[in-house]
């Protein structure tokens, strides 16, 4: 705990001699420590020190993935499934992830699931259409089916959705999260 307090209190902006990558890594470590100490407010504040330009930089792709993984951990504590979906979208759209099936497949599956679990609004509908338009969705027929159910203007067969989810999908949203038992029901 003492080490976490010390590293969290260092103001990284004042360390002018650090390289950009080193600053990025240090901020990620501060975020990780804040999450480990259950200091979620500090984690959110620290996360805002990483700018969009740094996240978009091609040389920081692995750090970008780490950043969004930490943000997913943060948003889980807030039960904000839409922001979790958005983080998975950013991970999926990272070049190094797109090049590796072992990385893009779970990212796309998670983006899809958390998008569908998000409360209905215009942003969620826009995101569902973005998920549906991904070419790689064709390689995930169960997820493609699920998204199609929420896009088409027909009555949704929740019995079939429940069957597809319980028989074909082994995802953390339905197995390991605190609210996992409610998530299948939440789709209704």
XYZ file of N, CA, C and O in Angstrom:
752
model
N 0.819 -1.198 0.000
C 0.000 0.000 0.000
C 0.857 1.255 0.000
O 0.503 2.228 -0.657
N 1.946 1.229 0.764
C 2.810 2.410 0.804
C 3.425 2.688 -0.558
O 3.514 3.839 -0.984
N 3.851 1.627 -1.249
C 4.439 1.794 -2.581
C 3.409 2.373 -3.539
O 3.730 3.243 -4.356
N 2.168 1.910 -3.433
C 1.104 2.433 -4.295
C 0.888 3.917 -4.037
O 0.742 4.694 -4.973
N 0.880 4.321 -2.776
C 0.691 5.738 -2.451
C 1.811 6.594 -3.019
O 1.582 7.667 -3.556
N 3.039 6.113 -2.905
C 4.194 6.888 -3.395
C 4.125 7.053 -4.905
O 4.264 8.161 -5.420
N 3.905 5.958 -5.617
C 3.903 6.040 -7.085
C 2.708 6.837 -7.598
O 2.790 7.514 -8.616
N 1.586 6.789 -6.887
C 0.408 7.529 -7.311
C 0.581 9.029 -7.146
O 0.002 9.806 -7.895
N 1.370 9.445 -6.185
C 1.505 10.871 -5.900
C 2.543 11.578 -6.759
O 2.595 12.800 -6.778
N 3.362 10.842 -7.485
C 4.369 11.473 -8.330
C 3.671 12.161 -9.493
O 2.852 11.553 -10.184
N 3.970 13.418 -9.685
C 3.398 14.184 -10.786
C 4.272 14.002 -12.013
O 5.329 14.596 -12.129
N 3.821 13.179 -12.930
C 4.619 12.809 -14.086
C 4.872 13.993 -15.018
O 5.883 14.058 -15.702
N 3.962 14.959 -15.021
C 4.128 16.112 -15.914
C 5.376 16.915 -15.564
O 5.944 17.596 -16.402
N 5.814 16.850 -14.312
C 6.964 17.646 -13.875
C 8.292 16.985 -14.204
O 9.334 17.599 -14.061
N 8.250 15.747 -14.671
C 9.481 15.034 -14.992
C 9.770 15.255 -16.477
O 9.397 14.472 -17.330
N 10.436 16.351 -16.784
C 10.676 16.742 -18.164
C 11.717 15.912 -18.871
O 11.759 15.874 -20.101
N 12.557 15.228 -18.139
C 13.627 14.466 -18.777
C 13.177 13.088 -19.252
O 13.927 12.390 -19.921
N 11.952 12.690 -18.950
C 11.460 11.365 -19.346
C 11.012 11.386 -20.808
O 10.442 12.358 -21.286
N 11.266 10.291 -21.496
C 10.786 10.124 -22.862
C 9.268 9.901 -22.830
O 8.706 9.471 -21.823
N 8.606 10.147 -23.964
C 7.149 9.987 -24.048
C 6.714 8.567 -23.686
O 5.743 8.378 -22.955
N 7.429 7.577 -24.205
C 7.075 6.185 -23.930
C 7.194 5.888 -22.433
O 6.340 5.231 -21.846
N 8.266 6.379 -21.815
C 8.484 6.151 -20.396
C 7.385 6.819 -19.563
O 6.889 6.242 -18.590
N 6.963 8.015 -19.959
C 5.863 8.694 -19.268
C 4.572 7.889 -19.394
O 3.843 7.709 -18.413
N 4.310 7.415 -20.616
C 3.115 6.615 -20.879
C 3.125 5.377 -19.991
O 2.130 5.055 -19.321
N 4.241 4.668 -19.955
C 4.358 3.458 -19.135
C 4.175 3.774 -17.653
O 3.540 3.012 -16.916
N 4.730 4.906 -17.208
C 4.615 5.288 -15.806
C 3.158 5.588 -15.451
O 2.671 5.169 -14.394
N 2.462 6.294 -16.328
C 1.046 6.599 -16.081
C 0.227 5.310 -16.047
O -0.656 5.149 -15.195
N 0.532 4.374 -16.931
C -0.166 3.083 -16.900
C 0.074 2.362 -15.572
O -0.845 1.755 -15.014
N 1.295 2.444 -15.077
C 1.604 1.819 -13.785
C 0.841 2.518 -12.654
O 0.344 1.856 -11.736
N 0.725 3.842 -12.721
C -0.066 4.562 -11.723
C -1.525 4.106 -11.773
O -2.157 3.914 -10.728
N -2.046 3.944 -12.985
C -3.427 3.466 -13.125
C -3.577 2.072 -12.536
O -4.545 1.794 -11.812
N -2.644 1.187 -12.853
C -2.700 -0.187 -12.348
C -2.676 -0.213 -10.829
O -3.460 -0.915 -10.186
N -1.789 0.587 -10.257
C -1.684 0.649 -8.787
C -2.958 1.217 -8.162
O -3.399 0.740 -7.112
N -3.532 2.223 -8.791
C -4.777 2.806 -8.283
C -5.896 1.778 -8.295
O -6.669 1.677 -7.331
N -5.980 1.018 -9.372
C -7.001 -0.035 -9.439
C -6.758 -1.097 -8.373
O -7.705 -1.566 -7.728
N -5.497 -1.474 -8.183
C -5.160 -2.483 -7.179
C -5.511 -2.004 -5.770
O -5.880 -2.808 -4.915
N -5.411 -0.696 -5.553
C -5.727 -0.120 -4.241
C -7.204 0.270 -4.131
O -7.609 0.902 -3.149
N -7.997 -0.075 -5.147
C -9.420 0.279 -5.193
C -9.644 1.785 -5.097
O -10.657 2.243 -4.579
N -8.714 2.556 -5.623
C -8.831 4.009 -5.663
C -9.278 4.389 -7.079
O -8.492 4.820 -7.913
N -10.566 4.221 -7.320
C -11.106 4.351 -8.669
C -11.169 5.803 -9.141
O -10.985 6.069 -10.327
N -11.389 6.713 -8.229
C -11.412 8.134 -8.604
C -10.030 8.553 -9.098
O -9.892 9.199 -10.144
N -8.991 8.162 -8.375
C -7.630 8.507 -8.775
C -7.281 7.859 -10.113
O -6.653 8.468 -10.968
N -7.718 6.620 -10.323
C -7.447 5.934 -11.586
C -8.049 6.719 -12.752
O -7.384 6.929 -13.777
N -9.281 7.170 -12.606
C -9.937 7.934 -13.674
C -9.193 9.242 -13.931
O -8.964 9.616 -15.086
N -8.792 9.922 -12.860
C -8.052 11.180 -13.025
C -6.709 10.949 -13.707
O -6.315 11.700 -14.602
N -6.011 9.910 -13.306
C -4.713 9.594 -13.902
C -4.878 9.228 -15.373
O -4.069 9.622 -16.212
N -5.938 8.503 -15.690
C -6.156 8.071 -17.083
C -6.297 9.264 -18.023
O -5.953 9.177 -19.200
N -6.765 10.370 -17.508
C -6.970 11.558 -18.339
C -5.663 12.276 -18.666
O -5.649 13.187 -19.485
N -4.568 11.839 -18.078
C -3.259 12.417 -18.391
C -2.710 11.907 -19.717
O -1.765 12.481 -20.246
N -3.288 10.826 -20.217
C -2.839 10.273 -21.501
C -3.725 10.865 -22.586
O -4.932 10.642 -22.610
N -3.111 11.615 -23.464
C -3.853 12.308 -24.504
C -4.190 11.441 -25.697
O -3.594 10.375 -25.916
N -5.122 11.907 -26.489
C -5.550 11.190 -27.690
C -4.398 11.016 -28.678
O -4.313 9.995 -29.358
N -3.508 12.002 -28.737
C -2.376 11.913 -29.660
C -1.457 10.742 -29.295
O -1.006 10.006 -30.158
N -1.215 10.571 -28.014
C -0.365 9.453 -27.573
C -1.051 8.118 -27.849
O -0.402 7.160 -28.275
N -2.365 8.058 -27.646
C -3.093 6.811 -27.897
C -3.129 6.465 -29.387
O -3.185 5.300 -29.751
N -3.074 7.478 -30.237
C -3.130 7.256 -31.685
C -1.757 6.977 -32.298
O -1.673 6.512 -33.433
N -0.694 7.229 -31.554
C 0.657 7.066 -32.073
C 0.942 5.591 -32.372
O 0.769 4.730 -31.511
N 1.394 5.302 -33.593
C 1.637 3.917 -34.013
C 2.707 3.223 -33.163
O 2.677 2.012 -32.991
N 3.659 3.979 -32.640
C 4.729 3.339 -31.860
C 4.264 2.937 -30.464
O 4.963 2.216 -29.765
N 3.072 3.364 -30.064
C 2.552 3.051 -28.731
C 1.382 2.068 -28.775
O 0.555 2.043 -27.871
N 1.296 1.240 -29.800
C 0.139 0.350 -29.945
C -0.023 -0.623 -28.776
O -1.134 -0.835 -28.296
N 1.079 -1.204 -28.316
C 0.963 -2.141 -27.186
C 0.531 -1.395 -25.933
O -0.252 -1.920 -25.137
N 1.012 -0.172 -25.765
C 0.607 0.631 -24.600
C -0.861 1.038 -24.716
O -1.567 1.115 -23.712
N -1.302 1.293 -25.943
C -2.712 1.631 -26.182
C -3.601 0.472 -25.724
O -4.604 0.680 -25.036
N -3.226 -0.747 -26.089
C -4.000 -1.920 -25.682
C -3.999 -2.041 -24.151
O -5.044 -2.268 -23.539
N -2.842 -1.863 -23.530
C -2.755 -1.927 -22.065
C -3.634 -0.854 -21.419
O -4.316 -1.119 -20.418
N -3.605 0.351 -21.988
C -4.416 1.456 -21.460
C -5.900 1.070 -21.476
O -6.595 1.204 -20.461
N -6.383 0.583 -22.602
C -7.808 0.245 -22.691
C -8.154 -0.971 -21.839
O -9.273 -1.051 -21.321
N -7.230 -1.889 -21.647
C -7.485 -3.000 -20.729
C -7.646 -2.505 -19.298
O -8.496 -2.991 -18.553
N -6.826 -1.537 -18.914
C -6.972 -0.936 -17.584
C -8.283 -0.161 -17.478
O -8.964 -0.212 -16.441
N -8.655 0.530 -18.537
C -9.921 1.262 -18.523
C -11.105 0.302 -18.437
O -12.105 0.609 -17.780
N -10.993 -0.857 -19.060
C -12.047 -1.872 -18.940
C -12.196 -2.283 -17.478
O -13.310 -2.384 -16.959
N -11.068 -2.510 -16.813
C -11.120 -2.853 -15.379
C -11.804 -1.739 -14.596
O -12.612 -2.002 -13.702
N -11.475 -0.490 -14.913
C -12.097 0.646 -14.225
C -13.611 0.664 -14.493
O -14.411 0.768 -13.564
N -14.015 0.574 -15.766
C -15.441 0.663 -16.110
C -16.232 -0.514 -15.557
O -17.426 -0.379 -15.298
N -15.588 -1.658 -15.335
C -16.290 -2.766 -14.685
C -16.679 -2.392 -13.261
O -17.750 -2.771 -12.792
N -15.811 -1.664 -12.571
C -16.140 -1.245 -11.202
C -17.300 -0.261 -11.195
O -18.000 -0.146 -10.200
N -17.498 0.426 -12.317
C -18.576 1.398 -12.441
C -19.821 0.784 -13.095
O -20.820 1.471 -13.271
N -19.729 -0.484 -13.502
C -20.800 -1.196 -14.208
C -21.251 -0.438 -15.459
O -22.436 -0.392 -15.783
N -20.298 0.156 -16.156
C -20.587 0.943 -17.355
C -20.289 0.093 -18.585
O -19.212 0.164 -19.170
N -21.272 -0.713 -18.994
C -21.048 -1.657 -20.079
C -20.838 -0.967 -21.426
O -20.120 -1.493 -22.282
N -21.433 0.202 -21.627
C -21.217 0.902 -22.894
C -19.755 1.338 -23.028
O -19.150 1.179 -24.092
N -19.179 1.871 -21.975
C -17.773 2.281 -22.029
C -16.847 1.072 -22.160
O -15.804 1.152 -22.801
N -17.235 -0.047 -21.564
C -16.464 -1.282 -21.751
C -16.492 -1.655 -23.229
O -15.453 -1.986 -23.817
N -17.663 -1.588 -23.838
C -17.780 -1.882 -25.276
C -16.904 -0.950 -26.093
O -16.201 -1.382 -27.017
N -16.912 0.334 -25.750
C -16.101 1.304 -26.485
C -14.604 0.982 -26.351
O -13.856 1.082 -27.327
N -14.180 0.578 -25.166
C -12.770 0.203 -24.972
C -12.401 -0.993 -25.841
O -11.334 -1.016 -26.467
N -13.290 -1.996 -25.894
C -13.016 -3.143 -26.752
C -13.002 -2.733 -28.225
O -12.243 -3.293 -29.019
N -13.815 -1.769 -28.598
C -13.795 -1.263 -29.971
C -12.433 -0.656 -30.287
O -11.851 -0.926 -31.337
N -11.911 0.153 -29.368
C -10.594 0.764 -29.577
C -9.492 -0.296 -29.643
O -8.569 -0.194 -30.447
N -9.607 -1.308 -28.789
C -8.619 -2.394 -28.829
C -8.699 -3.109 -30.180
O -7.679 -3.336 -30.833
N -9.904 -3.445 -30.599
C -10.094 -4.144 -31.871
C -9.530 -3.333 -33.037
O -8.939 -3.889 -33.965
N -9.695 -2.023 -32.993
C -9.244 -1.162 -34.087
C -7.761 -0.804 -34.021
O -7.287 -0.009 -34.831
N -7.036 -1.385 -33.084
C -5.592 -1.181 -33.011
C -4.922 -2.110 -34.013
O -5.258 -3.293 -34.110
N -3.983 -1.575 -34.765
C -3.352 -2.308 -35.870
C -2.750 -3.650 -35.452
O -2.956 -4.663 -36.119
N -2.022 -3.681 -34.332
C -1.397 -4.947 -33.926
C -2.438 -5.994 -33.542
O -2.198 -7.186 -33.684
N -3.586 -5.549 -33.071
C -4.665 -6.482 -32.730
C -5.306 -7.012 -34.009
O -5.556 -8.209 -34.136
N -5.548 -6.122 -34.961
C -6.187 -6.514 -36.224
C -5.359 -7.536 -36.996
O -5.906 -8.323 -37.771
N -4.063 -7.546 -36.773
C -3.175 -8.456 -37.501
C -3.090 -9.845 -36.882
O -2.529 -10.750 -37.487
N -3.622 -10.024 -35.699
C -3.500 -11.302 -35.002
C -4.881 -11.837 -34.620
O -5.586 -11.227 -33.807
N -5.256 -12.976 -35.190
C -6.575 -13.542 -34.900
C -6.747 -13.848 -33.411
O -7.841 -13.706 -32.871
N -5.673 -14.260 -32.756
C -5.783 -14.558 -31.324
C -6.052 -13.293 -30.512
O -6.497 -13.393 -29.373
N -5.816 -12.140 -31.109
C -6.105 -10.883 -30.414
C -7.419 -10.256 -30.881
O -8.198 -9.771 -30.064
N -7.669 -10.239 -32.204
C -8.865 -9.547 -32.684
C -10.144 -10.310 -32.358
O -11.186 -9.705 -32.095
N -10.083 -11.647 -32.372
C -11.298 -12.432 -32.129
C -11.907 -12.140 -30.742
O -13.080 -11.780 -30.653
N -11.130 -12.262 -29.651
C -11.746 -11.953 -28.351
C -12.134 -10.476 -28.208
O -13.122 -10.150 -27.541
N -11.377 -9.584 -28.852
C -11.720 -8.156 -28.785
C -13.045 -7.897 -29.491
O -13.908 -7.174 -28.969
N -13.237 -8.481 -30.665
C -14.486 -8.295 -31.411
C -15.664 -8.956 -30.698
O -16.754 -8.378 -30.613
N -15.439 -10.137 -30.153
C -16.505 -10.812 -29.396
C -16.935 -9.957 -28.205
O -18.134 -9.780 -27.956
N -15.960 -9.431 -27.474
C -16.274 -8.614 -26.296
C -16.945 -7.307 -26.692
O -17.891 -6.857 -26.029
N -16.456 -6.689 -27.766
C -17.083 -5.460 -28.256
C -18.555 -5.730 -28.564
O -19.442 -4.974 -28.161
N -18.811 -6.838 -29.238
C -20.170 -7.211 -29.609
C -21.041 -7.437 -28.372
O -22.117 -6.846 -28.242
N -20.581 -8.262 -27.464
C -21.370 -8.609 -26.275
C -21.676 -7.377 -25.429
O -22.829 -7.131 -25.053
N -20.653 -6.587 -25.115
C -20.884 -5.425 -24.255
C -21.711 -4.354 -24.953
O -22.472 -3.636 -24.300
N -21.611 -4.277 -26.257
C -22.459 -3.352 -27.001
C -23.928 -3.765 -26.865
O -24.798 -2.935 -26.611
N -24.191 -5.047 -27.018
C -25.564 -5.540 -26.894
C -26.100 -5.413 -25.473
O -27.304 -5.235 -25.279
N -25.210 -5.474 -24.485
C -25.631 -5.341 -23.090
C -25.857 -3.888 -22.681
O -26.441 -3.621 -21.635
N -25.396 -2.966 -23.502
C -25.513 -1.540 -23.182
C -26.967 -1.086 -23.236
O -27.763 -1.618 -24.016
N -27.298 -0.083 -22.435
C -28.661 0.461 -22.487
C -28.977 1.010 -23.878
O -28.116 1.577 -24.541
N -30.215 0.849 -24.286
C -30.651 1.299 -25.605
C -30.639 2.822 -25.673
O -31.248 3.506 -24.852
N -29.913 3.342 -26.634
C -29.954 4.767 -26.982
C -29.319 4.931 -28.356
O -28.920 3.946 -28.986
N -29.227 6.158 -28.841
C -28.704 6.411 -30.184
C -27.245 5.967 -30.318
O -26.850 5.398 -31.341
N -26.431 6.210 -29.275
C -25.022 5.804 -29.323
C -24.882 4.289 -29.409
O -24.055 3.769 -30.158
N -25.701 3.592 -28.631
C -25.655 2.133 -28.651
C -26.076 1.606 -30.011
O -25.442 0.702 -30.552
N -27.101 2.184 -30.588
C -27.552 1.753 -31.909
C -26.489 2.008 -32.975
O -26.251 1.175 -33.845
N -25.820 3.154 -32.885
C -24.733 3.465 -33.806
C -23.604 2.443 -33.666
O -23.061 1.957 -34.658
N -23.279 2.104 -32.415
C -22.207 1.140 -32.189
C -22.589 -0.251 -32.706
O -21.757 -0.949 -33.277
N -23.842 -0.637 -32.529
C -24.293 -1.937 -33.042
C -24.114 -1.990 -34.557
O -23.655 -2.995 -35.108
N -24.448 -0.904 -35.230
C -24.279 -0.863 -36.686
C -22.806 -0.924 -37.074
O -22.452 -1.539 -38.086
N -21.941 -0.324 -36.273
C -20.498 -0.398 -36.531
C -19.991 -1.833 -36.351
O -19.197 -2.318 -37.149
N -20.458 -2.483 -35.291
C -20.061 -3.882 -35.064
C -20.532 -4.736 -36.232
O -19.778 -5.543 -36.775
N -21.781 -4.547 -36.626
C -22.348 -5.345 -37.710
C -21.582 -5.145 -39.019
O -21.436 -6.085 -39.799
N -21.067 -3.949 -39.251
C -20.382 -3.660 -40.518
C -18.950 -4.198 -40.575
O -18.332 -4.173 -41.639
N -18.430 -4.675 -39.454
C -17.077 -5.240 -39.457
C -17.034 -6.509 -40.291
O -17.824 -7.433 -40.074
N -16.105 -6.561 -41.232
C -15.985 -7.724 -42.116
C -15.672 -9.002 -41.348
O -16.110 -10.088 -41.720
N -14.930 -8.881 -40.266
C -14.530 -10.063 -39.496
C -15.694 -10.690 -38.724
O -15.572 -11.805 -38.223
N -16.830 -9.990 -38.652
C -18.008 -10.565 -37.990
C -18.463 -11.829 -38.710
O -19.021 -12.726 -38.084
N -18.212 -11.920 -40.008
C -18.602 -13.113 -40.772
C -17.897 -14.359 -40.261
O -18.381 -15.470 -40.444
N -16.765 -14.162 -39.616
C -16.012 -15.295 -39.075
C -16.510 -15.705 -37.680
O -16.016 -16.669 -37.107
N -17.468 -14.952 -37.162
C -18.053 -15.236 -35.850
C -19.573 -15.374 -36.011
O -20.331 -14.482 -35.639
N -20.047 -16.487 -36.566
C -21.473 -16.590 -36.919
C -22.439 -16.434 -35.744
O -23.512 -15.855 -35.913
N -22.093 -16.917 -34.574
C -22.993 -16.773 -33.427
C -23.142 -15.291 -33.064
O -24.252 -14.804 -32.837
N -22.041 -14.570 -33.064
C -22.081 -13.151 -32.732
C -22.759 -12.351 -33.841
O -23.489 -11.396 -33.571
N -22.528 -12.759 -35.075
C -23.196 -12.108 -36.210
C -24.714 -12.277 -36.074
O -25.481 -11.338 -36.293
N -25.147 -13.495 -35.691
C -26.568 -13.757 -35.461
C -27.116 -12.852 -34.353
O -28.190 -12.261 -34.509
N -26.387 -12.762 -33.256
C -26.854 -11.932 -32.131
C -27.027 -10.477 -32.540
O -28.046 -9.850 -32.242
N -26.039 -9.928 -33.215
C -26.113 -8.527 -33.644
C -27.273 -8.337 -34.610
O -28.029 -7.364 -34.508
N -27.441 -9.272 -35.526
C -28.526 -9.182 -36.513
C -29.888 -9.126 -35.817
O -30.780 -8.391 -36.256
N -30.033 -9.855 -34.730
C -31.298 -9.851 -33.997
C -31.643 -8.458 -33.472
O -32.809 -8.094 -33.403
N -30.622 -7.679 -33.135
C -30.857 -6.359 -32.563
C -30.919 -5.256 -33.617
O -31.262 -4.124 -33.306
N -30.589 -5.587 -34.853
C -30.616 -4.602 -35.931
C -31.894 -4.727 -36.744
O -32.494 -3.727 -37.139
N -32.328 -5.959 -37.007
C -33.514 -6.186 -37.831
C -34.777 -5.706 -37.124
O -34.877 -5.769 -35.890
N -35.729 -5.271 -37.908
C -37.008 -4.807 -37.370
C -38.009 -5.962 -37.310
O -39.075 -5.925 -37.933
N -37.634 -6.993 -36.575
C -38.517 -8.138 -36.367
C -38.497 -8.477 -34.883
O -37.610 -8.050 -34.141
N -39.478 -9.247 -34.474
C -39.503 -9.682 -33.078
C -38.282 -10.560 -32.802
O -37.918 -11.415 -33.605
N -37.680 -10.317 -31.677
C -36.474 -11.057 -31.305
C -36.887 -12.347 -30.607
O -37.704 -12.334 -29.686
N -36.312 -13.441 -31.027
C -36.561 -14.746 -30.430
C -35.580 -14.922 -29.259
O -34.473 -15.426 -29.434
N -35.986 -14.483 -28.066
C -35.095 -14.540 -26.916
C -34.802 -15.965 -26.475
O -33.760 -16.235 -25.883
N -35.688 -16.885 -26.790
C -35.402 -18.296 -26.502
C -34.200 -18.773 -27.299
O -33.304 -19.434 -26.755
N -34.140 -18.407 -28.571
C -33.000 -18.801 -29.402
C -31.734 -18.063 -28.965
O -30.646 -18.638 -28.955
N -31.877 -16.803 -28.604
C -30.707 -16.045 -28.121
C -30.159 -16.701 -26.868
O -28.949 -16.897 -26.731
N -31.040 -17.065 -25.945
C -30.601 -17.723 -24.721
C -29.884 -19.033 -25.043
O -28.833 -19.341 -24.476
N -30.438 -19.800 -25.987
C -29.815 -21.065 -26.394
C -28.439 -20.818 -26.993
O -27.470 -21.492 -26.639
N -28.338 -19.845 -27.911
C -27.052 -19.531 -28.548
C -26.015 -19.124 -27.501
O -24.867 -19.538 -27.551
N -26.436 -18.292 -26.557
C -25.501 -17.806 -25.541
C -25.055 -18.915 -24.603
O -23.873 -19.030 -24.283
N -25.983 -19.727 -24.143
C -25.618 -20.751 -23.168
C -24.891 -21.932 -23.792
O -24.051 -22.548 -23.143
N -25.183 -22.238 -25.062
C -24.555 -23.406 -25.695
C -23.298 -23.063 -26.480
O -22.428 -23.908 -26.634
N -23.193 -21.854 -27.003
C -22.108 -21.538 -27.927
C -21.163 -20.429 -27.474
O -20.132 -20.220 -28.106
N -21.521 -19.711 -26.445
C -20.697 -18.577 -26.042
C -20.224 -18.761 -24.612
O -21.027 -18.856 -23.687
N -18.921 -18.824 -24.454
C -18.331 -18.863 -23.119
C -17.580 -17.540 -22.954
O -16.406 -17.422 -23.281
N -18.277 -16.538 -22.477
C -17.720 -15.190 -22.374
C -17.796 -14.727 -20.931
O -18.749 -15.028 -20.218
N -16.791 -13.955 -20.518
C -16.714 -13.458 -19.145
C -17.966 -12.696 -18.725
O -18.336 -12.705 -17.560
N -18.629 -12.042 -19.653
C -19.834 -11.283 -19.314
C -20.938 -12.195 -18.801
O -21.838 -11.740 -18.094
N -20.862 -13.475 -19.148
C -21.884 -14.422 -18.725
C -21.360 -15.463 -17.756
O -22.106 -16.330 -17.326
N -20.076 -15.387 -17.415
C -19.514 -16.405 -16.531
C -18.822 -15.837 -15.301
O -18.990 -16.360 -14.214
N -18.035 -14.764 -15.437
C -17.193 -14.369 -14.311
C -17.494 -13.004 -13.706
O -16.980 -12.688 -12.658
N -18.289 -12.197 -14.359
C -18.583 -10.880 -13.786
C -19.582 -11.020 -12.652
O -20.364 -11.969 -12.600
N -19.586 -10.044 -11.740
C -20.515 -10.067 -10.618
C -21.968 -10.107 -11.094
O -22.810 -10.725 -10.472
N -22.242 -9.425 -12.191
C -23.608 -9.347 -12.699
C -23.866 -10.344 -13.820
O -24.826 -10.207 -14.572
N -23.036 -11.370 -13.942
C -23.143 -12.323 -15.057
C -24.525 -12.961 -15.142
O -25.063 -13.125 -16.232
N -25.104 -13.307 -14.011
C -26.404 -13.972 -14.048
C -27.500 -13.069 -14.594
O -28.484 -13.544 -15.155
N -27.318 -11.765 -14.480
C -28.315 -10.820 -14.989
C -28.091 -10.454 -16.453
O -28.985 -9.907 -17.096
N -26.922 -10.720 -16.988
C -26.578 -10.214 -18.309
C -27.385 -10.854 -19.434
O -27.742 -10.168 -20.384
N -27.664 -12.150 -19.355
C -28.483 -12.758 -20.391
C -29.877 -12.140 -20.329
O -30.467 -11.793 -21.343
N -30.388 -11.947 -19.127
C -31.700 -11.326 -18.952
C -31.684 -9.877 -19.432
O -32.651 -9.400 -20.012
N -30.577 -9.183 -19.226
C -30.457 -7.777 -19.623
C -30.632 -7.594 -21.126
O -31.080 -6.553 -21.577
N -30.288 -8.603 -21.912
C -30.450 -8.497 -23.359
C -31.906 -8.275 -23.747
O -32.190 -7.700 -24.784
N -32.820 -8.734 -22.920
C -34.250 -8.545 -23.208
C -34.616 -7.093 -23.051
O -35.484 -6.564 -23.590
